[in-house]
XYZ file of C-alpha atoms in Angstrom:
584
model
C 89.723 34.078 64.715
C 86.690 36.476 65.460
C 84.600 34.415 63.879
C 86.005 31.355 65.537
C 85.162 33.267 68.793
C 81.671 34.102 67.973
C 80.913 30.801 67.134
C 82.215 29.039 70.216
C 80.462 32.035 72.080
C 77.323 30.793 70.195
C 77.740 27.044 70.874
C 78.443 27.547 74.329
C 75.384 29.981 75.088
C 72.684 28.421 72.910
C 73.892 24.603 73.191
C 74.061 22.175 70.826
C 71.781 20.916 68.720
C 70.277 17.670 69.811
C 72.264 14.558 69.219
C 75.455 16.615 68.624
C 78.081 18.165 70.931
C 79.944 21.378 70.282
C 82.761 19.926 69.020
C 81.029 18.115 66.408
C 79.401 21.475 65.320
C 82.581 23.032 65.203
C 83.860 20.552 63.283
C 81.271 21.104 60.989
C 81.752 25.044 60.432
C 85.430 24.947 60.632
C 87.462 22.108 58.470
C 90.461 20.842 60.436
C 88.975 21.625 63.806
C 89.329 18.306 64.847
C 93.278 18.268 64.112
C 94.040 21.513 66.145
C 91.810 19.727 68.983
C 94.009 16.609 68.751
C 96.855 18.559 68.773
C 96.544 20.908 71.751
C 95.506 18.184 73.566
C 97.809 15.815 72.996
C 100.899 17.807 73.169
C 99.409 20.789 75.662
C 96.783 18.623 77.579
C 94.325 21.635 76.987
C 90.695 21.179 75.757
C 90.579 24.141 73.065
C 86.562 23.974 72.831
C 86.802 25.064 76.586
C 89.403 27.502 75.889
C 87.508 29.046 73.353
C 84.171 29.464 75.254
C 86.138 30.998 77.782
C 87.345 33.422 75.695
C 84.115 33.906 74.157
C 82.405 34.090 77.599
C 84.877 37.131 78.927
C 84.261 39.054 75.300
C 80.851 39.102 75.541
C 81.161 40.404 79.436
C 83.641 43.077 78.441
C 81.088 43.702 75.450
C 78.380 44.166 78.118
C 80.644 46.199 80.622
C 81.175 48.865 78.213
C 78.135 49.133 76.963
C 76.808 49.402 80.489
C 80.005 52.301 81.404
C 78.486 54.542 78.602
C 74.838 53.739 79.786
C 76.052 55.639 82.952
C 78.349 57.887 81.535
C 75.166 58.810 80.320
C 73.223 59.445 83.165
C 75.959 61.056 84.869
C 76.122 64.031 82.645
C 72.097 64.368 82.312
C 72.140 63.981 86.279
C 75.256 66.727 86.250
C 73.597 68.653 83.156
C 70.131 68.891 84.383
C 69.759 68.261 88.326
C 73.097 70.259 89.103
C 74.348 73.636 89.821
C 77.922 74.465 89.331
C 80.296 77.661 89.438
C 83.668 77.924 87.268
C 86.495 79.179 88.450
C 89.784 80.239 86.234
C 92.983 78.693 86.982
C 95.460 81.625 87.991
C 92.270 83.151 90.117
C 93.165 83.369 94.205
C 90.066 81.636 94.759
C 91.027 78.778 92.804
C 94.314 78.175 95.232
C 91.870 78.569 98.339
C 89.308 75.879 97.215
C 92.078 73.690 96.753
C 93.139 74.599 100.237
C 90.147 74.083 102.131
C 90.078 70.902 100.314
C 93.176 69.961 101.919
C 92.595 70.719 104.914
C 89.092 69.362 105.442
C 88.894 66.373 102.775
C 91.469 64.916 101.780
C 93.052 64.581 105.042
C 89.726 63.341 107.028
C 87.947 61.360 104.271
C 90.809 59.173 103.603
C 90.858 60.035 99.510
C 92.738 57.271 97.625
C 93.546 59.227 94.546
C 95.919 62.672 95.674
C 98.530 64.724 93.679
C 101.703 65.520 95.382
C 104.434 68.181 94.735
C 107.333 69.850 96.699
C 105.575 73.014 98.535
C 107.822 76.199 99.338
C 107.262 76.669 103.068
C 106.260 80.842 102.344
C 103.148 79.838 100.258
C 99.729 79.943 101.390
C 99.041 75.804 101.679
C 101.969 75.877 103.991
C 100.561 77.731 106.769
C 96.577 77.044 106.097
C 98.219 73.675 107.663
C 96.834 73.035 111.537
C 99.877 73.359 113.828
C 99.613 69.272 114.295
C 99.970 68.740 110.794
C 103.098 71.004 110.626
C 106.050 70.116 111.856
C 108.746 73.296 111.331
C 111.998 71.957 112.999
C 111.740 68.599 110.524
C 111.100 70.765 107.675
C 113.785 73.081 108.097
C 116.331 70.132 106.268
C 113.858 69.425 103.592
C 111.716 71.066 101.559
C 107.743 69.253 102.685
C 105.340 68.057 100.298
C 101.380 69.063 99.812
C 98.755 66.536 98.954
C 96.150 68.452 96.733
C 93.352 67.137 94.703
C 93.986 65.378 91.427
C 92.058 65.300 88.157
C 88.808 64.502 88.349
C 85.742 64.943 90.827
C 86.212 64.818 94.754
C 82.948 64.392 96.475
C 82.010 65.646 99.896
C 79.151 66.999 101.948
C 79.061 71.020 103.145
C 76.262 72.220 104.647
C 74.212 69.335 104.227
C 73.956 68.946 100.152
C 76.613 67.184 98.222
C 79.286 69.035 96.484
C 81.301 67.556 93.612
C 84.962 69.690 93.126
C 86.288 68.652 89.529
C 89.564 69.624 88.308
C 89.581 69.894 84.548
C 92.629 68.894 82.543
C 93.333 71.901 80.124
C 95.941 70.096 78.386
C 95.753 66.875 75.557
C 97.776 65.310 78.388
C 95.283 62.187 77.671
C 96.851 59.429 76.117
C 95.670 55.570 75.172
C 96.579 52.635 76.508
C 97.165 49.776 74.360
C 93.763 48.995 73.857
C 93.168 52.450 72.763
C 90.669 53.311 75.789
C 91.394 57.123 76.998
C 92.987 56.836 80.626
C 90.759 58.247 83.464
C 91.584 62.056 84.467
C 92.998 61.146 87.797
C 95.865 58.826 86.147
C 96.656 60.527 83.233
C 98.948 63.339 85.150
C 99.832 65.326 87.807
C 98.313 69.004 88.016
C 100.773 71.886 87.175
C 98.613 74.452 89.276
C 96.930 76.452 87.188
C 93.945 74.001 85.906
C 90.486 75.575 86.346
C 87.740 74.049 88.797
C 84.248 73.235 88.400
C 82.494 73.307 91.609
C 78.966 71.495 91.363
C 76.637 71.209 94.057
C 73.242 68.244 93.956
C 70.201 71.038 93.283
C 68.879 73.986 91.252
C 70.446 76.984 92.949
C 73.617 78.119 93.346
C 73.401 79.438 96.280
C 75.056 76.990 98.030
C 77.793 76.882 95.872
C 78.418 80.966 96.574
C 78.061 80.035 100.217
C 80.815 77.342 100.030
C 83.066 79.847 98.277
C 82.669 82.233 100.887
C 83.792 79.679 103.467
C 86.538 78.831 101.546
C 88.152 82.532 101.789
C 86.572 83.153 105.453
C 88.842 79.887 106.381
C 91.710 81.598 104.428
C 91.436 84.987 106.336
C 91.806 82.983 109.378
C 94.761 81.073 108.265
C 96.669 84.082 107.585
C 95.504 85.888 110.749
C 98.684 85.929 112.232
C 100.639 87.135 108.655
C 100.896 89.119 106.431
C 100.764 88.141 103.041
C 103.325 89.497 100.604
C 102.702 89.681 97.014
C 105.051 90.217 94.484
C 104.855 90.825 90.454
C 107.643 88.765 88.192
C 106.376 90.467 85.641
C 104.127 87.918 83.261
C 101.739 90.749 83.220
C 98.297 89.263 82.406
C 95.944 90.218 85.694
C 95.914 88.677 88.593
C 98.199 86.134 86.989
C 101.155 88.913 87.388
C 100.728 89.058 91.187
C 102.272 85.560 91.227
C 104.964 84.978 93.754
C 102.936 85.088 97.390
C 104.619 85.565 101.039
C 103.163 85.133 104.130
C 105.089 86.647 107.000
C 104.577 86.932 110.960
C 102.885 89.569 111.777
C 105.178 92.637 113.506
C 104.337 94.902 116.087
C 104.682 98.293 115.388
C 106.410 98.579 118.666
C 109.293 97.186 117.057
C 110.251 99.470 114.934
C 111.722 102.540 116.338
C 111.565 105.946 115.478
C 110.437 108.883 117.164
C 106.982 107.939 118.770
C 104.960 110.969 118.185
C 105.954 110.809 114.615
C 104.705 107.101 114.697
C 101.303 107.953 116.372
C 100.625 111.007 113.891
C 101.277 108.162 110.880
C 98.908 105.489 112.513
C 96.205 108.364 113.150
C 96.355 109.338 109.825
C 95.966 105.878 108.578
C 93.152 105.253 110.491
C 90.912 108.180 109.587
C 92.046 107.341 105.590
C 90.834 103.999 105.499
C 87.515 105.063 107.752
C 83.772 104.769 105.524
C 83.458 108.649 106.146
C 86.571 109.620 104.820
C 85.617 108.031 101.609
C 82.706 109.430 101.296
C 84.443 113.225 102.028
C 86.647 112.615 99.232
C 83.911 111.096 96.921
C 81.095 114.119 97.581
C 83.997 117.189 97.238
C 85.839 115.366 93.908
C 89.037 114.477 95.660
C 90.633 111.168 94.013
C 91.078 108.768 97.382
C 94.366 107.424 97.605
C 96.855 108.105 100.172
C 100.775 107.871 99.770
C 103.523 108.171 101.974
C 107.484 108.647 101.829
C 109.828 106.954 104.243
C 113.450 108.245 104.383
C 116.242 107.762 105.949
C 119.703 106.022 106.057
C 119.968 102.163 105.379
C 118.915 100.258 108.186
C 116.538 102.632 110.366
C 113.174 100.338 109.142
C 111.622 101.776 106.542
C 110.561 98.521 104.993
C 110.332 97.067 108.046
C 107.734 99.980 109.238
C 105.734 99.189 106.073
C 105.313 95.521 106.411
C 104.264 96.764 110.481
C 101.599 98.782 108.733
C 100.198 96.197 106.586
C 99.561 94.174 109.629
C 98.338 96.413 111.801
C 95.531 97.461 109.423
C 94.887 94.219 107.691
C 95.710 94.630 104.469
C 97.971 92.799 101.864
C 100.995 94.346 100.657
C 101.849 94.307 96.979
C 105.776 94.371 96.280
C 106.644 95.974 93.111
C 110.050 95.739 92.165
C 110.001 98.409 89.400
C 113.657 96.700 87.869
C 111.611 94.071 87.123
C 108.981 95.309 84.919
C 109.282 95.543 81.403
C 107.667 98.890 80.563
C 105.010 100.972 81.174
C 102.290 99.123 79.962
C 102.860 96.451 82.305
C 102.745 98.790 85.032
C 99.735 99.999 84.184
C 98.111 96.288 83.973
C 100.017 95.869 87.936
C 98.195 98.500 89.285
C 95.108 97.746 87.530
C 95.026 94.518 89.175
C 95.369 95.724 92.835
C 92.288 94.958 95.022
C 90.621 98.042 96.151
C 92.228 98.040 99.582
C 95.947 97.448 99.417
C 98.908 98.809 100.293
C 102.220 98.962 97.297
C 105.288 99.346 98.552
C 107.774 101.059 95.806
C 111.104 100.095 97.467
C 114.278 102.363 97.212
C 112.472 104.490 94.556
C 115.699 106.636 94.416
C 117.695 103.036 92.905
C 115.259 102.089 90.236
C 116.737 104.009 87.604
C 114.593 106.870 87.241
C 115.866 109.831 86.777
C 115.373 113.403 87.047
C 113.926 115.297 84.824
C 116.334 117.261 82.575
C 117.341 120.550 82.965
C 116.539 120.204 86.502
C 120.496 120.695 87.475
C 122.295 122.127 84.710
C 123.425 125.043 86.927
C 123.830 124.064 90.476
C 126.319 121.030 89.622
C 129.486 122.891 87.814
C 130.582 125.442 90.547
C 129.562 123.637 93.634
C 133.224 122.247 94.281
C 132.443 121.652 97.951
C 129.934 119.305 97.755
C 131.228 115.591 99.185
C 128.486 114.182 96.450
C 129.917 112.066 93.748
C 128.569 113.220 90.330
C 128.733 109.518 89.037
C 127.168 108.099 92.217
C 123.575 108.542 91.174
C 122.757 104.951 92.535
C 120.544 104.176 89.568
C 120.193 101.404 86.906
C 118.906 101.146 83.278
C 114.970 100.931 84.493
C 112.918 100.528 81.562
C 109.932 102.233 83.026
C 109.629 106.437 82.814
C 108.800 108.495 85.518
C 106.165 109.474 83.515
C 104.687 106.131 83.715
C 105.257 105.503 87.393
C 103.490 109.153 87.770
C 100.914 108.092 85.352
C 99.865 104.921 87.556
C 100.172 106.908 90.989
C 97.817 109.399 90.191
C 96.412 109.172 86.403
C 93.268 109.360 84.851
C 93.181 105.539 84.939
C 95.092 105.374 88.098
C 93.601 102.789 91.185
C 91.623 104.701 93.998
C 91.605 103.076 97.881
C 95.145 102.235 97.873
C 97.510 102.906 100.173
C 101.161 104.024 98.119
C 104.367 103.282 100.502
C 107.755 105.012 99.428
C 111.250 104.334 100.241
C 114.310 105.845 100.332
C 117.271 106.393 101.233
C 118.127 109.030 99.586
C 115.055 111.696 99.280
C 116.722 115.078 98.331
C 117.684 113.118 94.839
C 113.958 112.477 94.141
C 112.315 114.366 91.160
C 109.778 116.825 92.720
C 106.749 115.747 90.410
C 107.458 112.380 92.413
C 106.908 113.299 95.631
C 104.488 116.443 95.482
C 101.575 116.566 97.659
C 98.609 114.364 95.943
C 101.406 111.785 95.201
C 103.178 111.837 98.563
C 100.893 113.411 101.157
C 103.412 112.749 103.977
C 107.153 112.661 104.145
C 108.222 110.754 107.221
C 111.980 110.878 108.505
C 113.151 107.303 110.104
C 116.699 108.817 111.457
C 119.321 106.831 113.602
C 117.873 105.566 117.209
C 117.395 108.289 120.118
C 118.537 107.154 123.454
C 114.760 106.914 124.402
C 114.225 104.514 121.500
C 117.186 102.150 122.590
C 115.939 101.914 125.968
C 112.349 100.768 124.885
C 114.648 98.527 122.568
C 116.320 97.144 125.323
C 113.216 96.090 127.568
C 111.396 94.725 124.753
C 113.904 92.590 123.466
C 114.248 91.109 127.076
C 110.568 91.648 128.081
C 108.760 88.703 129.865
C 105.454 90.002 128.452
C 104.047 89.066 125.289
C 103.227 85.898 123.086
C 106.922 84.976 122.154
C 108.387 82.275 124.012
C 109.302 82.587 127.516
C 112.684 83.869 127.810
C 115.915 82.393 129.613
C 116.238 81.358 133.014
C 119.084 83.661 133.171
C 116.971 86.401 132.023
C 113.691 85.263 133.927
C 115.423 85.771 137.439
C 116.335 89.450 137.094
C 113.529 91.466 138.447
C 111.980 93.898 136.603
C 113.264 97.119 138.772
C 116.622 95.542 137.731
C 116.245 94.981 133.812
C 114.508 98.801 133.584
C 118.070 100.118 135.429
C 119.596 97.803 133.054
C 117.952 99.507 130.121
C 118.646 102.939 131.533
C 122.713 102.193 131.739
C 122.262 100.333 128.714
C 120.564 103.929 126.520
C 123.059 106.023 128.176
C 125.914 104.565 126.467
C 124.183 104.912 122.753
C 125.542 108.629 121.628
C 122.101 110.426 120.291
C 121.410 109.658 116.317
C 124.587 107.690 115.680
C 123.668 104.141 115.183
C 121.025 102.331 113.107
C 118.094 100.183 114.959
C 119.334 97.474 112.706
C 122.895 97.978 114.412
C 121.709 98.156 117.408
C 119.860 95.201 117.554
C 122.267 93.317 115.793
C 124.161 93.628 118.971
C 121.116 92.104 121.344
C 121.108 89.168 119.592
C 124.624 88.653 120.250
C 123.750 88.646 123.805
C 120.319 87.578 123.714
C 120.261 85.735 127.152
C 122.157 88.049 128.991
C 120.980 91.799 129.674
C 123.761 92.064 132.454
C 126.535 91.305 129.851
C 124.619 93.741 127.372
C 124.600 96.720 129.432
C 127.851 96.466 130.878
C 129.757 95.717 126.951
C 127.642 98.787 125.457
C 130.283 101.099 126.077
C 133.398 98.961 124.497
C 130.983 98.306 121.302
C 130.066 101.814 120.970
C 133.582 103.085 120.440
C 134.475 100.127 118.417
C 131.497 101.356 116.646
C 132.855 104.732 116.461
C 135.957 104.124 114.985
C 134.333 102.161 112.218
C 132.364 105.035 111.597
C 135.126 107.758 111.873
C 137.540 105.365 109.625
C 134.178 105.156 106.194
C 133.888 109.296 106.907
C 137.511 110.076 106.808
C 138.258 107.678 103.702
C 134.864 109.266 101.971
C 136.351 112.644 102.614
C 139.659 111.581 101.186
C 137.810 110.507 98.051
C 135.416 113.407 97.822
C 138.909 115.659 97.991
C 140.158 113.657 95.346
C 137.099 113.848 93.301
C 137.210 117.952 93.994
C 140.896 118.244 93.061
C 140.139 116.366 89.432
C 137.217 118.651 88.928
C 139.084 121.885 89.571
C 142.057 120.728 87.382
C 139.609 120.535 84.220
C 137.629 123.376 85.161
C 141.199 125.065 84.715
C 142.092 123.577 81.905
C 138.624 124.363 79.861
C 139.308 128.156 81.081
C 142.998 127.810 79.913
C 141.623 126.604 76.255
C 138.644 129.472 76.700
C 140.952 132.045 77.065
C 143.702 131.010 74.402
C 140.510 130.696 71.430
C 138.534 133.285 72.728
C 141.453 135.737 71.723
C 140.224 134.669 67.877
C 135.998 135.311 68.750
C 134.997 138.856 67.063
C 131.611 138.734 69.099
C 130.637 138.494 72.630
C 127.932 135.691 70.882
C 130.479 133.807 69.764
C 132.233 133.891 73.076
C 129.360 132.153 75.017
C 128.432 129.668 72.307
C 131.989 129.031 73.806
C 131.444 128.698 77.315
C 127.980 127.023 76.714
C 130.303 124.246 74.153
C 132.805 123.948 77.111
C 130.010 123.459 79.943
C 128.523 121.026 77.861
C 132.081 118.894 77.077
C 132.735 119.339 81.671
C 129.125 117.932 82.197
C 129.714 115.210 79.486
C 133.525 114.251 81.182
C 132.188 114.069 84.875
C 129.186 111.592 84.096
C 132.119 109.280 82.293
C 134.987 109.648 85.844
C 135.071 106.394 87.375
C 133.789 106.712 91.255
């Protein structure tokens, strides 16, 4: 059949010889020509010399297409190889997701691109909010999760600066496959990205200058999408680099005004803050040997702000704040490689780092617990789980040999007096900060900022909006003399605002019937913890007087008084042994 083709390509482009037609030369060359002629044009009506020129017409031009496609495949790498510069940039790498951004924002959406990938975005990740507010529409996508449109596989080409850039997104993967006539499928059809492909950026020219210029625009534009947040990273615990830092947050920025503890406590923090992250401080530390890092302890009952305080922080100096979830991570090793990849200026929040399951040291209790009947603590109530890091590892990357310096440590807890003293000695913890129940004082300021008409927020109630200001700060006054001093949580407190968050009349004057509601609640937990606390006692003393009972019937058999306190040593082990096993 090939041959059939060639020929009738032949016949058709050279013509006939003179005094014969093509058929009669295909006649010639192939025996029984004639009848397949007669045939499909009897029964068919169709003139098969035509049919096969045709077909030998469109060979020769797909013949010549190809051959012209790897002519300028070609040239298009010697252009790319020689008259190019280009910068690579790995897949998992930050600046990888904010090329990609930018790219979004000011190509694909302006130069009408024809070729896009598209994938459900979660609305806490960067793309999200690098959106313009017209392009975002938050009410719609509170019912459904949106969708990004990010570059595909391939090159997208666009002008910075005045020289042409070429973005290409390389497929990692043997995701190519053939179609049936065994061509390779471009890049740009053969899949969607998964989000961690590496780029190629190439700019027309000799220099990559341009290229580190376009970079740097890339992250300035990030910066100033995240200006108003705060971005939140978090480690799921991979544990390859930057890789591990995976899961990214960005939250509104929050006044430190919001968060209320005592204010000169607040002021001495943010002072001492400032002067830690100031050039000359640095330089203090660096010329007298000091290791520069700073950490801090925030303690406290549940709901007073202490994470709340520390995401505050992060935005009022600018920094990111790095989660780390110390359940999470596998061992100490991959600790290590966490803080290893922080960015010089950080701040890592270790949350409730009296719950992650490390313990104190041994030995450090052995004689306070047995004879202390009094205490309303429950020996079994250590609030910890199976972590699978050490404190020695968690001290290792805090303040080791190969531990970070310019970072910013933030502790919480709620519970500090059960927190191993190499933990929080100075040089680890260099200030211990109290965030207590809210002060009268602090309720009041609570009060007029939650119905303030000053600000950025939105413009509160009419209802709100027509009580003058001489009336809302009397309001506030009633409104703090009702709170009982140190009592009540902010968290409880402002739980109850939002219940009446358009009417400060109605707040002040219900204070006083919540408050001993309040009370009671309170009074009712205390009495039934004291109940159980007694109970708890009572069991203690009963086997403390049963082990003395035992003690004194085989101590009348002991010859020694060595032998008698290998005794009580055996029968202080068995008591410490029994209470770790009592069900709270």
């Amino acid at each position: 059949m090939n041959s059939l083709l060639a020929l009738a390509g032949t016949t058709s482009l050279l013509g006939a010889r003179p005094g014969t037609t093509s058929f009669d030369q295909l006649e010639e060359r192939i025996p029984g020509f004639g009848v397949l002629q007669n045939f499909f044009k009897s029964w068919l009506g169709v003139d098969l010399t035509t049919v096969l020129t045709a077909a030998a017409l469109m060979g020769a031009a797909s013949s010549g297409a190809r051959a012209i496609q790897a002519s300028g495949s070609k040239v298009y790498w010697w252009i790319i190889r020689f008259l190019t510069a280009s910068i690579s940039i790995a897949g998992r790498d930050r600046l990888n997701r904010e090329v990609l951004n930018w790219l979004g924002a000011h190509v694909l959406t302006s130069k009408g691109t024809r070729v896009l990938t598209a994938h459900s975005e979660t609305i806490q990740s960067d793309a999200w909010h690098y959106r313009r507010s017209s392009e975002r529409n938050d009410y719609h996508h509170e019912k459904r999760v949106p969708v990004q449109y990010l570059p595909t596989f391939g090159t997208t080409w666009f002008f910075f600066d005045r020289s042409l850039f070429m973005v290409r997104r390389v497929l990692t993967s043997s995701s190519h496959y053939k179609n049936a006539w065994g061509n390779q499928t471009p890049d740009e059809y053969s899949g969607a990205p998964q989000g961690d492909e590496p780029l190629v950026v190439m700019c027309l020219g000799r220099s990559v200058g341009p290229i580190k210029k376009y970079l740097e625009a890339c992250r300035v534009f990030a910066d100033k999408q995240r200006e108003a947040f705060v971005t939140v990273r978090e480690a799921k615990g991979r544990g390859y680099g930057d890789e591990s830092w995976d899961v990214t947050i960005l939250r509104p920025l929050r006044p430190l005004d919001t968060v209320h503890f005592d204010e000169k406590t607040k002021s001495e923090l943010i002072a001492d803050i400032e002067n830690y992250l100031d050039a000359n401080t640095r330089k203090f530390y660096n010329s007298r040997g000091i290791p520069y890092r700073r950490g801090y302890l925030f303690h406290g009952p549940p709901g007073t702000g202490k994470s709340s305080l520390s995401l505050a922080l992060a935005g009022r100096f600018g920094l990111e704040l790095y989660l780390v979830q110390i359940p999470t991570v596998s061992d100490d090793k991959l600790l290590e490689r966490l803080f290893a990849a922080l960015p010089p200026r950080c701040m890592v929040l270790l949350e409730d780092i009296d719950a992650v399951g490390i313990k104190r040291r041994p030995g450090k209790s052995d004689d306070s617990d047995e004879d202390n009947d009094d205490s309303d603590s429950d020996p079994d109530d250590d609030r910890r789980t199976n972590s699978r890091c050490t404190l020695a590892g968690l001290l290792n990357v805090l303040d080791g040999v190969a531990s970070q310096e310019g970072r910013i440590v933030l502790m919480t807890s709620n519970f500090a007096q059960e927190l191993d003293k190499a933990l929080v000695r100075p040089g680890r913890v260099d200030r211990i900060i109290y965030l207590g129940n809210i002060s009268q004082r602090s309720s009041e300021l609570m009060f007029l900022r939650f119905y303030s008409r000053e600000g950025d927020g939105p413009r509160p109630a009419d209802k709100v909006a027509q009580i003058p200001e001489a009336k809302l700060t009397q309001l506030a006054l009633d409104f703090s003399s009702a709170i009982p001093e140190g009592i009540f949580t902010p968290a409880q407190l402002q739980g109850y605002l939002l219940n009446h968050r358009e009417d400060p009349v109605g707040a002040a004057a219900c204070i006083g019937k919540w408050v001993a509601e309040e009370k009671k609640i309170i009074d009712d937990a205390k009495e039934k913890a004291r109940r159980a606390a007694e109970r708890r006692r009572k069991k203690r003393r009963e086997s403390k007087l049963r082990a003395l009972a035992r003690m004194a019937n085989q101590s009348k058999d002991l010859d020694s008084d060595a032998e008698l306190e290998a005794l009580e040593q055996k029968i202080k082990r068995e008591m410490a042994k029994k209470q770790t096993q009592e069900p709270a």
